[in-house]
Amino acid sequence: MMMSVMLALSLAVEPGGLTVDGALEKIRAARAAGDGAVATVSVKGVNELRKSVVFTPEDHDIRFVGEPGATIVQTDPKADAFYCLATYASRFENLTFRGGFSQIQVATHNTEAANVRVKGCRFVGANGPAVECTSWRVPGPRRTPDGKRIKGKGVGKWLKNATTGKYERDPRWLQPLAGSNNSTFLMIEDSTFEDCRTATDITPDGAVIRNCRVVSRASADGGALRISNSCHAYGLDITVRRSAACTNQCAIECINRRLCLWLEDSVIRTDDGSGCPALRYAGMERGHMIATLTIFENVEVETDGKTGVVHALNGRPPNVAAFIRVRNRGKTSTALTDDGTVTEQTLQMNSLSAWNSWKEAHSVVLGACEGLVAPT
């Protein structure tokens, strides 16, 4: 393994055996001495990990940049490669990741300043989400009986031991957890995902995914990407590799979460021409005051003639579904379909409040599309 670390205050580590953990220790020591500047870690060669590298809250403003051929290999198929715990301003550029579970996992614990950028990376063979950005909490009431908000702490895979100061596995991670707020900005650009269980599982308040190529794992059911909350995606090239053993394969999936997705200037196809939904979606139960929406603009899709571009589940389609200049190269299909559970009653439950009628709370727009028909 060869790495060099450079701080704005001219701290440097010569390449020749420095590990990722060692680079972080050098940066922490420099900052403890008062050199708290932004750090850049240059990565060379093939670097094997046998455990997760945990970025602590102190490991902020660090930029990992790979030189040609730089590769991070996680040899444990159940371990993450990089785990960013309540950190912010993390940058990962020009790196290839192979193996492991999640290759970059971000657990910001709803840290307002959290932002993560992935650029020019290649993700291969992740057994979980290649890039994961989620937020979790212990289930329980969110307010006291007198109405005061209870601010719960986030739960992640790792927790700092107050006695030793070291990070250990959080025993609560194996308990049932509930999704929590995720005030994170995530950007993924110019990257490739190949043969991963899913390319992303992300729930940030704001995400941009642009100019990326995704080739899904044929044996994986569900979405080639899992996206929730707010995301603007463009320039995506998604190939869904089909398997007869999988019944729910699709390009993007969002189940029992909120979604505001704007996808444009992208191509979605299947490897065998059989077609699949661009999006499988089941919204949250009523309780959120923000409308859900999906916008497909200048997108080429390949449907199977049954499940449409957007396939709604559990009787809860998006509040707004817009299809603008969508070209269907598969079998002619209804733009928005459902699994048979959508009724006026479920649509009323899907409205933003009891004072909205289901008609006021839902809208479908088609414009200049090919191979699509409007839903009833």
Coordinates of C-alpha atoms in Angstrom, one line a residue:
M1 CA 0.0 0.0 0.0
M2 CA 1.3 3.4 -0.9
M3 CA -0.3 6.7 0.2
S4 CA 0.8 10.2 0.9
V5 CA -1.0 12.7 3.1
M6 CA -0.7 16.5 2.6
L7 CA -2.3 19.1 4.8
A8 CA -2.5 22.8 4.0
L9 CA 0.1 23.3 6.6
S10 CA 2.6 21.3 4.6
L11 CA 2.3 18.1 6.7
A12 CA 3.4 15.2 4.4
V13 CA 3.7 11.5 4.7
E14 CA 5.9 9.7 2.1
P15 CA 4.4 6.7 0.3
G16 CA 5.6 3.3 1.2
G17 CA 3.3 1.3 3.5
L18 CA 0.9 3.8 5.1
T19 CA -2.6 2.3 5.6
V20 CA -5.9 4.2 5.3
D21 CA -6.2 4.0 9.1
G22 CA -2.6 5.2 9.4
A23 CA -3.4 8.2 7.2
L24 CA -6.3 9.1 9.4
E25 CA -4.2 8.8 12.5
K26 CA -1.6 11.2 11.0
I27 CA -4.3 13.7 10.2
R28 CA -5.8 13.5 13.7
A29 CA -2.4 14.0 15.3
A30 CA -1.7 17.1 13.1
R31 CA -5.1 18.5 14.0
A32 CA -4.6 17.9 17.7
A33 CA -1.4 19.9 17.4
G34 CA -3.4 22.8 15.9
D35 CA -3.1 22.1 12.2
G36 CA -6.8 21.7 11.5
A37 CA -6.8 22.3 7.8
V38 CA -8.4 20.4 5.0
A39 CA -6.5 17.1 4.2
T40 CA -5.8 15.3 0.9
V41 CA -4.9 11.6 0.9
S42 CA -3.4 10.4 -2.3
V43 CA -4.0 6.6 -2.9
K44 CA -1.8 4.4 -5.1
G45 CA -1.9 0.7 -5.9
V46 CA -4.2 -2.1 -4.6
N47 CA -5.0 -1.7 -0.9
E48 CA -6.6 -4.6 0.9
L49 CA -8.8 -4.1 4.0
R50 CA -9.7 -6.8 6.5
K51 CA -12.0 -4.6 8.5
S52 CA -14.0 -1.4 8.1
V53 CA -12.3 1.9 8.1
V54 CA -14.3 4.2 10.4
F55 CA -14.2 7.9 9.7
T56 CA -15.1 9.6 13.1
P57 CA -16.7 13.0 13.6
E58 CA -13.2 14.4 13.9
D59 CA -12.3 13.1 10.4
H60 CA -14.0 16.0 8.5
D61 CA -12.7 17.8 5.4
I62 CA -10.7 14.9 4.1
R63 CA -10.3 14.3 0.4
F64 CA -9.3 10.8 -0.8
V65 CA -8.0 10.9 -4.4
G66 CA -6.9 7.8 -6.3
E67 CA -4.1 7.8 -8.8
P68 CA -4.5 5.6 -11.9
G69 CA -5.1 2.0 -10.8
A70 CA -5.9 2.9 -7.2
T71 CA -8.1 0.2 -5.7
I72 CA -9.7 -0.4 -2.3
V73 CA -10.4 -4.1 -1.8
Q74 CA -12.5 -5.3 1.2
T75 CA -11.7 -8.9 1.7
D76 CA -14.5 -9.5 4.2
P77 CA -17.8 -9.9 2.2
K78 CA -19.9 -8.8 5.2
A79 CA -17.8 -5.7 6.2
D80 CA -18.1 -2.2 4.8
A81 CA -15.0 -0.6 3.3
F82 CA -15.4 3.1 4.4
Y83 CA -17.9 3.9 7.1
C84 CA -18.3 7.7 7.7
L85 CA -19.8 8.2 11.1
A86 CA -21.3 11.7 11.8
T87 CA -18.6 13.3 9.7
Y88 CA -18.9 15.9 7.0
A89 CA -17.2 17.3 3.9
S90 CA -15.9 13.9 2.9
R91 CA -14.6 13.5 -0.7
F92 CA -13.8 10.3 -2.6
E93 CA -12.4 10.7 -6.1
N94 CA -11.0 8.4 -8.8
L95 CA -11.0 5.2 -6.6
T96 CA -12.0 1.7 -7.5
F97 CA -13.8 -0.3 -4.8
R98 CA -14.1 -4.1 -4.9
G99 CA -15.9 -6.5 -2.6
G100 CA -17.3 -6.1 0.9
F101 CA -20.9 -5.1 1.9
S102 CA -21.3 -1.3 1.5
Q103 CA -18.2 0.3 -0.1
I104 CA -18.9 3.8 1.1
Q105 CA -21.5 4.1 3.9
V106 CA -22.5 7.4 5.4
A107 CA -24.3 7.7 8.7
T108 CA -24.4 11.4 9.4
H109 CA -26.9 11.2 12.3
N110 CA -28.7 14.2 10.8
T111 CA -25.7 16.4 11.1
E112 CA -26.7 19.7 9.4
A113 CA -23.3 20.3 8.0
A114 CA -23.0 16.9 6.5
N115 CA -22.1 16.7 2.8
V116 CA -20.4 13.9 0.8
R117 CA -19.1 13.9 -2.7
V118 CA -18.2 10.9 -4.8
K119 CA -16.6 11.6 -8.2
G120 CA -15.0 9.4 -10.9
C121 CA -15.2 6.2 -8.8
R122 CA -15.8 2.6 -9.8
F123 CA -17.8 0.3 -7.6
V124 CA -17.6 -3.4 -8.3
G125 CA -19.2 -6.4 -6.5
A126 CA -20.7 -4.8 -3.4
N127 CA -22.8 -7.3 -1.5
G128 CA -25.0 -4.5 -0.2
P129 CA -25.5 -0.9 -1.4
A130 CA -22.3 0.3 -3.0
V131 CA -23.0 3.8 -1.6
E132 CA -25.3 4.0 1.4
C133 CA -26.5 7.2 3.0
T134 CA -29.2 6.5 5.6
S135 CA -30.2 7.6 9.0
W136 CA -31.7 5.5 11.8
R137 CA -33.1 5.8 15.3
V138 CA -34.5 3.7 18.1
P139 CA -38.3 3.5 17.6
G140 CA -40.4 5.5 20.1
P141 CA -42.5 8.6 20.6
R142 CA -41.2 11.8 19.0
R143 CA -42.9 14.1 21.4
T144 CA -43.6 14.2 25.2
P145 CA -47.2 14.1 26.4
D146 CA -47.1 17.9 26.7
G147 CA -46.0 18.2 23.0
K148 CA -42.3 18.9 23.4
R149 CA -40.1 17.4 20.8
I150 CA -37.9 14.5 21.8
K151 CA -34.6 14.8 20.0
G152 CA -33.3 11.2 19.7
K153 CA -29.7 10.4 18.9
G154 CA -28.9 8.5 15.7
V155 CA -27.9 4.9 15.7
G156 CA -25.2 3.5 13.5
K157 CA -23.1 0.4 13.2
W158 CA -20.3 2.0 15.3
L159 CA -20.3 3.8 18.7
K160 CA -17.5 5.5 20.6
N161 CA -16.7 3.8 23.9
A162 CA -16.6 6.6 26.4
T163 CA -14.0 4.7 28.5
T164 CA -11.5 3.6 25.9
G165 CA -12.2 6.3 23.3
K166 CA -12.3 3.6 20.6
Y167 CA -15.1 2.8 18.2
E168 CA -17.0 -0.4 18.7
R169 CA -20.0 -2.1 17.2
D170 CA -23.2 -0.5 18.5
P171 CA -25.3 -3.3 19.9
R172 CA -28.5 -1.4 19.1
W173 CA -27.7 -1.9 15.4
L174 CA -29.1 -5.4 15.5
Q175 CA -32.4 -4.2 17.1
P176 CA -35.4 -3.0 15.1
L177 CA -34.8 0.6 14.0
A178 CA -36.9 3.3 12.5
G179 CA -35.8 5.7 9.7
S180 CA -34.8 9.1 10.9
N181 CA -34.2 12.6 9.4
N182 CA -31.1 12.8 7.2
S183 CA -29.9 16.4 6.7
T184 CA -27.2 15.4 4.3
F185 CA -26.2 16.6 0.8
L186 CA -24.9 13.8 -1.3
M187 CA -23.4 14.1 -4.8
I188 CA -22.4 11.2 -7.0
E189 CA -20.9 12.0 -10.4
D190 CA -19.0 10.4 -13.2
S191 CA -19.0 7.0 -11.5
T192 CA -19.7 3.4 -12.5
F193 CA -21.5 0.7 -10.6
E194 CA -21.1 -2.9 -11.7
D195 CA -22.5 -6.2 -10.3
C196 CA -23.5 -4.7 -6.9
R197 CA -26.5 -5.8 -4.8
T198 CA -27.7 -2.3 -5.5
A199 CA -25.8 0.8 -6.5
T200 CA -27.3 3.1 -3.9
D201 CA -29.5 3.1 -0.9
I202 CA -29.8 6.8 0.0
T203 CA -32.3 8.9 2.0
P204 CA -30.6 12.4 2.2
D205 CA -32.5 15.7 2.1
G206 CA -30.7 16.5 -1.1
A207 CA -28.9 14.3 -3.6
V208 CA -27.5 14.8 -7.1
I209 CA -26.6 11.8 -9.2
R210 CA -25.2 12.7 -12.6
N211 CA -23.3 11.1 -15.5
C212 CA -23.2 7.6 -14.0
R213 CA -23.4 4.1 -15.5
V214 CA -25.1 1.3 -13.6
V215 CA -25.1 -2.4 -14.6
S216 CA -27.1 -4.3 -12.0
R217 CA -26.4 -7.8 -10.5
A218 CA -28.6 -10.3 -12.4
S219 CA -29.3 -12.3 -9.3
A220 CA -30.5 -9.3 -7.2
D221 CA -34.2 -8.5 -7.0
G222 CA -35.5 -5.0 -6.5
G223 CA -34.0 -1.8 -7.8
A224 CA -30.6 -1.3 -9.5
L225 CA -30.7 1.9 -7.3
R226 CA -32.7 2.6 -4.2
I227 CA -33.4 6.3 -3.8
S228 CA -35.6 8.1 -1.3
N229 CA -36.3 11.7 -0.2
S230 CA -35.1 14.3 -2.7
C231 CA -32.9 13.5 -5.7
H232 CA -32.1 15.2 -9.0
A233 CA -30.5 12.6 -11.4
Y234 CA -29.4 13.2 -15.0
G235 CA -27.1 11.6 -17.5
L236 CA -27.7 8.1 -16.1
D237 CA -27.2 4.9 -18.2
I238 CA -28.9 2.0 -16.4
T239 CA -28.8 -1.6 -17.6
V240 CA -31.0 -4.0 -15.5
R241 CA -29.7 -7.5 -15.9
R242 CA -32.8 -9.8 -15.8
S243 CA -33.2 -13.1 -14.0
A244 CA -36.2 -15.4 -14.2
A245 CA -35.9 -16.1 -10.5
C246 CA -36.4 -12.4 -9.7
T247 CA -39.9 -10.9 -9.9
N248 CA -39.4 -7.3 -8.8
Q249 CA -36.4 -6.1 -10.8
C250 CA -36.5 -2.4 -11.8
A251 CA -34.2 0.5 -12.4
I252 CA -35.1 2.5 -9.3
E253 CA -36.9 1.5 -6.2
C254 CA -38.5 3.4 -3.3
I255 CA -40.6 1.4 -0.9
N256 CA -42.5 2.9 2.2
R257 CA -40.5 6.1 2.0
R258 CA -41.0 9.6 0.7
L259 CA -39.7 10.5 -2.8
C260 CA -39.2 13.6 -4.8
L261 CA -37.3 12.4 -7.9
W262 CA -36.5 14.4 -11.1
L263 CA -34.8 12.1 -13.6
E264 CA -33.7 13.6 -17.0
D265 CA -31.5 13.0 -20.0
S266 CA -31.1 9.3 -19.1
V267 CA -31.4 5.8 -20.6
I268 CA -32.9 2.7 -18.9
R269 CA -32.8 -0.7 -20.6
T270 CA -32.7 -4.4 -19.8
D271 CA -30.0 -6.8 -21.0
D272 CA -32.4 -9.2 -22.7
G273 CA -35.0 -6.7 -24.0
S274 CA -37.8 -8.0 -21.8
G275 CA -38.4 -4.6 -20.2
C276 CA -39.0 -3.6 -16.6
P277 CA -40.4 -0.6 -14.6
A278 CA -38.2 2.5 -14.4
L279 CA -39.5 3.0 -10.8
R280 CA -41.3 0.7 -8.3
Y281 CA -42.8 3.0 -5.7
A282 CA -44.9 2.8 -2.5
G283 CA -45.2 6.0 -0.6
M284 CA -45.3 6.5 3.1
E285 CA -48.6 6.4 5.0
R286 CA -50.1 9.7 5.7
G287 CA -48.3 11.8 8.1
H288 CA -45.9 13.8 5.9
M289 CA -46.9 17.3 4.8
I290 CA -44.6 17.3 1.7
A291 CA -46.0 16.0 -1.6
T292 CA -44.3 13.2 -3.4
L293 CA -43.4 13.6 -7.0
T294 CA -41.7 11.8 -9.9
I295 CA -40.6 13.7 -13.0
F296 CA -39.2 11.8 -16.0
E297 CA -37.9 14.3 -18.7
N298 CA -36.2 13.3 -21.9
V299 CA -35.7 9.7 -20.7
E300 CA -35.6 6.5 -22.8
V301 CA -37.2 3.5 -21.1
E302 CA -37.9 -0.1 -21.9
T303 CA -41.2 -1.3 -20.3
D304 CA -42.6 -4.9 -20.3
G305 CA -46.1 -3.7 -21.4
K306 CA -47.5 -4.5 -18.0
T307 CA -45.9 -2.5 -15.2
G308 CA -45.4 0.8 -16.9
V309 CA -42.7 3.4 -16.4
V310 CA -43.8 3.9 -12.7
H311 CA -45.4 0.9 -10.9
A312 CA -47.2 1.9 -7.7
L313 CA -47.6 -0.5 -4.8
N314 CA -49.7 -0.6 -1.6
G315 CA -52.3 1.8 -3.0
R316 CA -50.0 4.8 -2.7
P317 CA -48.7 6.3 -6.0
P318 CA -46.8 9.6 -6.1
N319 CA -48.9 12.7 -5.7
V320 CA -47.5 14.1 -8.9
A321 CA -46.2 11.9 -11.8
A322 CA -45.0 13.8 -14.9
F323 CA -43.7 12.2 -18.1
I324 CA -42.2 14.7 -20.6
R325 CA -40.5 13.5 -23.8
V326 CA -40.3 9.9 -22.5
R327 CA -39.5 7.4 -25.3
N328 CA -40.5 3.8 -24.6
R329 CA -38.5 1.4 -26.6
G330 CA -40.2 -1.6 -25.1
K331 CA -43.8 -2.8 -25.3
T332 CA -46.5 0.0 -25.4
S333 CA -47.6 0.6 -21.8
T334 CA -49.6 2.7 -19.5
A335 CA -47.2 5.3 -18.0
L336 CA -48.4 4.8 -14.4
T337 CA -49.6 1.4 -13.3
D338 CA -50.4 -0.2 -10.0
D339 CA -50.5 -3.6 -8.3
G340 CA -54.3 -3.6 -8.1
T341 CA -54.5 -2.1 -4.6
V342 CA -55.1 1.5 -5.6
T343 CA -58.6 2.6 -4.7
E344 CA -60.3 5.9 -3.9
Q345 CA -59.9 5.0 -0.2
T346 CA -56.1 4.4 -0.5
L347 CA -55.7 7.5 -2.6
Q348 CA -57.5 9.5 0.1
M349 CA -55.1 8.1 2.6
N350 CA -52.3 9.2 0.3
S351 CA -53.4 12.8 0.3
L352 CA -51.4 15.3 2.3
S353 CA -54.2 15.9 4.9
A354 CA -57.7 14.9 5.7
W355 CA -58.9 18.2 4.2
N356 CA -57.6 17.4 0.7
S357 CA -59.7 15.2 -1.6
W358 CA -57.8 12.4 -3.4
K359 CA -58.4 14.2 -6.7
E360 CA -56.9 17.4 -5.4
A361 CA -53.9 15.5 -4.1
H362 CA -52.9 13.6 -7.3
S363 CA -51.9 14.7 -10.8
V364 CA -50.5 12.8 -13.8
V365 CA -49.0 14.7 -16.8
L366 CA -47.9 13.3 -20.2
G367 CA -46.3 15.4 -22.9
A368 CA -44.6 14.4 -26.2
C369 CA -44.1 10.8 -25.2
E370 CA -43.7 7.7 -27.4
G371 CA -45.0 4.3 -26.6
L372 CA -47.0 5.4 -23.5
V373 CA -50.7 5.9 -22.8
A374 CA -52.2 7.9 -20.0
P375 CA -53.6 6.0 -17.0
T376 CA -57.3 6.1 -16.1

